[in-house]
PDB file of C-alpha atoms in Angstrom:
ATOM      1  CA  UNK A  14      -1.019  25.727   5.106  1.00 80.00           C
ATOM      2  CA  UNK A  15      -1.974  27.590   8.114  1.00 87.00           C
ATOM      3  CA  UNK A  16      -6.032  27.738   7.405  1.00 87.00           C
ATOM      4  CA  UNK A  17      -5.230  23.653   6.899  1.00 85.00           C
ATOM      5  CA  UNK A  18      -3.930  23.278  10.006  1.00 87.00           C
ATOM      6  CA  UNK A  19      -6.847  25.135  11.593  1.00 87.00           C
ATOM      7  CA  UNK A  20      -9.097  23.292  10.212  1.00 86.00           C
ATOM      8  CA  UNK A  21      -7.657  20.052  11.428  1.00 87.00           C
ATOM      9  CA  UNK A  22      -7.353  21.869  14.959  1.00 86.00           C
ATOM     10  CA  UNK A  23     -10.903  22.578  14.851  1.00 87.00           C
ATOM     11  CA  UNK A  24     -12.030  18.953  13.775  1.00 86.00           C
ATOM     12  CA  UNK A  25     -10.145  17.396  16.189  1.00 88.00           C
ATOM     13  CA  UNK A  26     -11.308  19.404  19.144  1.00 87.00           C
ATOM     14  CA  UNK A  27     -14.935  18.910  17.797  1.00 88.00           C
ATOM     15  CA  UNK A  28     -14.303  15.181  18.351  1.00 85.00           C
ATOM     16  CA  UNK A  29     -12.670  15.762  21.822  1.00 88.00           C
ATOM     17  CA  UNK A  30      -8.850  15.757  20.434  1.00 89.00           C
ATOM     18  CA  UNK A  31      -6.168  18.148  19.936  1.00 91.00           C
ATOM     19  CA  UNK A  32      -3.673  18.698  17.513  1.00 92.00           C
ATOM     20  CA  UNK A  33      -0.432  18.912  19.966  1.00 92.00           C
ATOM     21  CA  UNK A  34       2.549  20.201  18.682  1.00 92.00           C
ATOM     22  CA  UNK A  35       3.901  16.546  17.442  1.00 94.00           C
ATOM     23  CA  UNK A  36       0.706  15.776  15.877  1.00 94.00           C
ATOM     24  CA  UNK A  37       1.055  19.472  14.163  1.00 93.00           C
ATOM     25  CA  UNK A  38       4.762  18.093  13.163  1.00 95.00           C
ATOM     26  CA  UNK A  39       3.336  14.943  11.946  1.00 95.00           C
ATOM     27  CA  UNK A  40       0.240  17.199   9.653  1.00 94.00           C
ATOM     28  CA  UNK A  41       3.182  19.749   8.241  1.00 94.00           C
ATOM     29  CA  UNK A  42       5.141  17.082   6.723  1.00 95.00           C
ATOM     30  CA  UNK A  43       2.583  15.389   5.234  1.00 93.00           C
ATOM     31  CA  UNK A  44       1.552  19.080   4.011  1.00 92.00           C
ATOM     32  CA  UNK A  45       5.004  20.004   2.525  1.00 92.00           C
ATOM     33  CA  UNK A  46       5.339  16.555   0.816  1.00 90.00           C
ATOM     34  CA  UNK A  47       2.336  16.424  -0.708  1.00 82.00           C
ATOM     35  CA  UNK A  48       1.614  13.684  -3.387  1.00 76.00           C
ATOM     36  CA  UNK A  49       4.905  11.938  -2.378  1.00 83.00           C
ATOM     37  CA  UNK A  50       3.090   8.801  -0.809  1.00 85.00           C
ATOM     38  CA  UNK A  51       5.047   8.803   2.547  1.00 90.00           C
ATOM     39  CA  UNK A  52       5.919   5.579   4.478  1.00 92.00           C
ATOM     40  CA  UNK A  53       5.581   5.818   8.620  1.00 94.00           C
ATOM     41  CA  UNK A  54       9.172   5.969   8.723  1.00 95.00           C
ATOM     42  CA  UNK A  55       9.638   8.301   6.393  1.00 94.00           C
ATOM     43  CA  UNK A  56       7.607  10.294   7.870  1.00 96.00           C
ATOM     44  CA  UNK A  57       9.231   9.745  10.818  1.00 97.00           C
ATOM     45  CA  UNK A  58      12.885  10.886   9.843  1.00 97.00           C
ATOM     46  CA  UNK A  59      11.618  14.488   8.252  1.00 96.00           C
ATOM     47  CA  UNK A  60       9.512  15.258  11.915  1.00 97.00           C
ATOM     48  CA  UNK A  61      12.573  14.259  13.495  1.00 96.00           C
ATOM     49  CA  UNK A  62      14.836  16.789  11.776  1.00 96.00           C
ATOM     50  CA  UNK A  63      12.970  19.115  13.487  1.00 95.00           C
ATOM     51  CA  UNK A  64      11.674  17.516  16.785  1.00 95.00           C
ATOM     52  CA  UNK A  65      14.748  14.847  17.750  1.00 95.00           C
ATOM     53  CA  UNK A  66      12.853  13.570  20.891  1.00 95.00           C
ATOM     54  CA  UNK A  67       9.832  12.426  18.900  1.00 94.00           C
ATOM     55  CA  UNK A  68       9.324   8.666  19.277  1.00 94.00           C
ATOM     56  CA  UNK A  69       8.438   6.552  16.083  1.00 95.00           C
ATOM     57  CA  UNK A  70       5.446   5.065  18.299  1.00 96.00           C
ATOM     58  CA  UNK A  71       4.168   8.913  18.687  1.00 95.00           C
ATOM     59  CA  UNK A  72       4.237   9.542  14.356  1.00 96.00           C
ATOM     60  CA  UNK A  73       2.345   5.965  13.975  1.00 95.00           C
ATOM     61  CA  UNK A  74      -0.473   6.796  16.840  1.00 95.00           C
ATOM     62  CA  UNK A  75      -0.684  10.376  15.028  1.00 95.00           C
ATOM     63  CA  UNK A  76      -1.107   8.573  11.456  1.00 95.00           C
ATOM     64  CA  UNK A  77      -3.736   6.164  12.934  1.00 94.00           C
ATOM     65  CA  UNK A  78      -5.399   9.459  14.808  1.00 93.00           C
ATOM     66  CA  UNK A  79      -5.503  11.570  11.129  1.00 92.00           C
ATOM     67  CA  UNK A  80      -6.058   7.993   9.408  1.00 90.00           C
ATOM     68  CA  UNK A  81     -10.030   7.686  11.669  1.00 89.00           C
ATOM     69  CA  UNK A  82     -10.793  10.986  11.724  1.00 87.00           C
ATOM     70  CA  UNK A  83     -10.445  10.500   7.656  1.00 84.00           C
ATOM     71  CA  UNK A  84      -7.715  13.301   7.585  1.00 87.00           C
ATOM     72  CA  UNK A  85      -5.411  11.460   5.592  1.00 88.00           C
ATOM     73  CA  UNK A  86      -5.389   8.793   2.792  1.00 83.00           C
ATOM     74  CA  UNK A  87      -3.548   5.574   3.381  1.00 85.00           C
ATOM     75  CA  UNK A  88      -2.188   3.026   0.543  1.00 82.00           C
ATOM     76  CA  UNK A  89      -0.431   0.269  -0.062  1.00 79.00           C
ATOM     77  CA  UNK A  90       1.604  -0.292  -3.288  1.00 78.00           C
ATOM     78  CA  UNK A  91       2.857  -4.076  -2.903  1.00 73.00           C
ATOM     79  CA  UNK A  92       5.899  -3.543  -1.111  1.00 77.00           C
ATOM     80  CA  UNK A  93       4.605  -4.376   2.825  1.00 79.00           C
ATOM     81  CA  UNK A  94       4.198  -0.838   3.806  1.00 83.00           C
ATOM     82  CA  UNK A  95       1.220   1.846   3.495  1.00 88.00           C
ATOM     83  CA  UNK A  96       1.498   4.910   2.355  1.00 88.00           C
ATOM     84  CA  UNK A  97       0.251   8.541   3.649  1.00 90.00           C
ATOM     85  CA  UNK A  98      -0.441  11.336   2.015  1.00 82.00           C
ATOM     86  CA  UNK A  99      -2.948  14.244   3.026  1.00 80.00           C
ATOM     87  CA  UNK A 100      -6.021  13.956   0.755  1.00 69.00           C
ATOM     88  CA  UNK A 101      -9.937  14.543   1.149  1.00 54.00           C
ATOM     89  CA  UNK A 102     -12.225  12.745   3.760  1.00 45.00           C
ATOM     90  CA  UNK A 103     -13.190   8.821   2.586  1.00 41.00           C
ATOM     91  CA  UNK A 104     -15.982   9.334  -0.114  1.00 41.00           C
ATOM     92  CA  UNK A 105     -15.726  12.866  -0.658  1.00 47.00           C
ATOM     93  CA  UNK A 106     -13.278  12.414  -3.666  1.00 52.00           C
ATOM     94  CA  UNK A 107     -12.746   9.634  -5.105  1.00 53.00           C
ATOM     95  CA  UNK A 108      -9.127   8.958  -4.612  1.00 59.00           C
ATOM     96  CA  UNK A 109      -6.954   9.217  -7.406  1.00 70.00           C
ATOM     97  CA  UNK A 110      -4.627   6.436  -9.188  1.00 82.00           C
ATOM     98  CA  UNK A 111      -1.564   5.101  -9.129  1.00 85.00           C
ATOM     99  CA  UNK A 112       0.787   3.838 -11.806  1.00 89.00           C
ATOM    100  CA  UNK A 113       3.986   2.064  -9.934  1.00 87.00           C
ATOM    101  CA  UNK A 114       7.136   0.847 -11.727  1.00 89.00           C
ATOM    102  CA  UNK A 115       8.117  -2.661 -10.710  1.00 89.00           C
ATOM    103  CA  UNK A 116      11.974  -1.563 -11.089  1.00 90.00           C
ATOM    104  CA  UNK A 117      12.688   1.330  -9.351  1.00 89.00           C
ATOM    105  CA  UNK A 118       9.495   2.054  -7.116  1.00 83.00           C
ATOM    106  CA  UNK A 119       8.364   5.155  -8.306  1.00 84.00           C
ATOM    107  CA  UNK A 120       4.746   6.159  -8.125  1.00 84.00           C
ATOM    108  CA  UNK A 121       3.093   8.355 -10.719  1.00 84.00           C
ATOM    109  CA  UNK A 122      -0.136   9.878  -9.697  1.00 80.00           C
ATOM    110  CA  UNK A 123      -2.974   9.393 -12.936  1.00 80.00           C
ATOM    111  CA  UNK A 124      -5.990  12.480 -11.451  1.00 75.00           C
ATOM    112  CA  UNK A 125      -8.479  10.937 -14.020  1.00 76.00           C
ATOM    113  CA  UNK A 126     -11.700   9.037 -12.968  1.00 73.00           C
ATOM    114  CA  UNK A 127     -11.130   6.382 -14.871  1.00 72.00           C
ATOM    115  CA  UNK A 128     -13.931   3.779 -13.106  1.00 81.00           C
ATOM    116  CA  UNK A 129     -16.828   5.485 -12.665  1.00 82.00           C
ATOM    117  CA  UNK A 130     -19.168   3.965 -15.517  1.00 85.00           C
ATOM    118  CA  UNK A 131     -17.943   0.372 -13.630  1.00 87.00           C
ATOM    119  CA  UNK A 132     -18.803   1.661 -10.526  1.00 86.00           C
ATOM    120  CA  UNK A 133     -22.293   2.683 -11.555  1.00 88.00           C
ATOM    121  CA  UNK A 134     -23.099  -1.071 -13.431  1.00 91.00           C
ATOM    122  CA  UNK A 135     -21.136  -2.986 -10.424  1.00 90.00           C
ATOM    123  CA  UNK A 136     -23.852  -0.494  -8.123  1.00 91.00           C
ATOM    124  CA  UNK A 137     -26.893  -1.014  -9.770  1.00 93.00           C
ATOM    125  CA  UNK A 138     -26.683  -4.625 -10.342  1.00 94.00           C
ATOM    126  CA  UNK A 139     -25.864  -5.478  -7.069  1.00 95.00           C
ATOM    127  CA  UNK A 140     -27.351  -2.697  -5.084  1.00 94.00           C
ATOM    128  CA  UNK A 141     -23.782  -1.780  -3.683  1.00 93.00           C
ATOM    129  CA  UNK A 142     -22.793   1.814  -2.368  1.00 90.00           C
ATOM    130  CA  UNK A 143     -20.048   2.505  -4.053  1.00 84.00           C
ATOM    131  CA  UNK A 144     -17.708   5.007  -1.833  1.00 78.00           C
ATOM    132  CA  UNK A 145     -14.193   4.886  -2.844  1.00 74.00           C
ATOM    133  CA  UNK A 146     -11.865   3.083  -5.486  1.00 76.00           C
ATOM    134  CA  UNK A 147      -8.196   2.735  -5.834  1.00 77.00           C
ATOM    135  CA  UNK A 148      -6.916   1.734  -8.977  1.00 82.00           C
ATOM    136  CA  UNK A 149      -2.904   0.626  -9.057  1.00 84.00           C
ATOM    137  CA  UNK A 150      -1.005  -0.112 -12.206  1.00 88.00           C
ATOM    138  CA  UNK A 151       2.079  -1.880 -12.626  1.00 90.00           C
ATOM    139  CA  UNK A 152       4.571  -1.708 -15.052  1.00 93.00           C
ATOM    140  CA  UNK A 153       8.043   0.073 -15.916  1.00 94.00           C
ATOM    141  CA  UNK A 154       8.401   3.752 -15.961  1.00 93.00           C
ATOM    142  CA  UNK A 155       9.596   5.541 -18.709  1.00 93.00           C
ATOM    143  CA  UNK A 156      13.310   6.424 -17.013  1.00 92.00           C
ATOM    144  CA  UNK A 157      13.633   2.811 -16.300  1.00 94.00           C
ATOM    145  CA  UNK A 158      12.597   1.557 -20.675  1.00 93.00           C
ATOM    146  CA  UNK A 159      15.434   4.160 -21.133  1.00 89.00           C
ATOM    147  CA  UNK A 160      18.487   2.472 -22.522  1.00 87.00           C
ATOM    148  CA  UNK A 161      21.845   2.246 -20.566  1.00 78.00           C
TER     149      UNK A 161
END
């Protein structure tokens, strides 16, 4: 976690920035609860457990801040708020997908490239630079099929 943190230090200060303490807060939650898909405010709450004076206007301009310098990954699963999670600049990587049960909320992460042979016909016939995908799929998980 520590080289991570330098490395966003050192990015940041390349572009004329720095990583204050808060926005180091901010980048150690997102670190420690990787792959959970954190909201703003959820975010929020687990910086202020250990910074109580942090405003919720200073974890959204730190979000935005990580979000354009292409720090973190942001999502939106259908339910009115995007999502966080620390994750490889735009492009690099194609981001991985999402299956998201439409009864309890719960987000299970599929690592597979599962478009790419799309992505090359959709590119070549229309002479499109393909740089990213997200791919979300709803249905019901398999605690939820479980009977009562």
């Amino acid at each position: 976690m520590k080289k991570v943190i330098s490395d966003v230090g050192e990015k940041l200060r390349a572009k004329e920035s720095k990583l204050t303490t808060r926005r180091e807060l901010v980048l150690k939650v997102l670190l420690e609860n990787n792959g959970k898909h954190l909201s703003a405010e959820e975010v929020y709450n687990l910086v202020k457990l250990r910074a109580p004076d942090v405003g919720l206007a200073t974890v959204y301009r730190t979000l935005e801040l990580f979000q354009e310098f292409d720090l973190i990954q942001t999502i939106d699963f259908g339910d009115g708020r995007k999502r966080y999670e620390f994750g490889p600049e735009a492009g690099e990587n194609h981001h991985h997908h999402h299956l998201i049960c439409i009864k309890c909320g719960s987000i299970i992460e599929v690592n597979e490239d599962l478009l790419e042979e799309l992505e090359n016909r959709v590119s070549k016939k229309h002479n499109f630079t393909v740089t990213d995908h997200q791919l979300k799929i709803f249905g019901v998980c398999e605690q939820c099929k479980k009977p009562k």
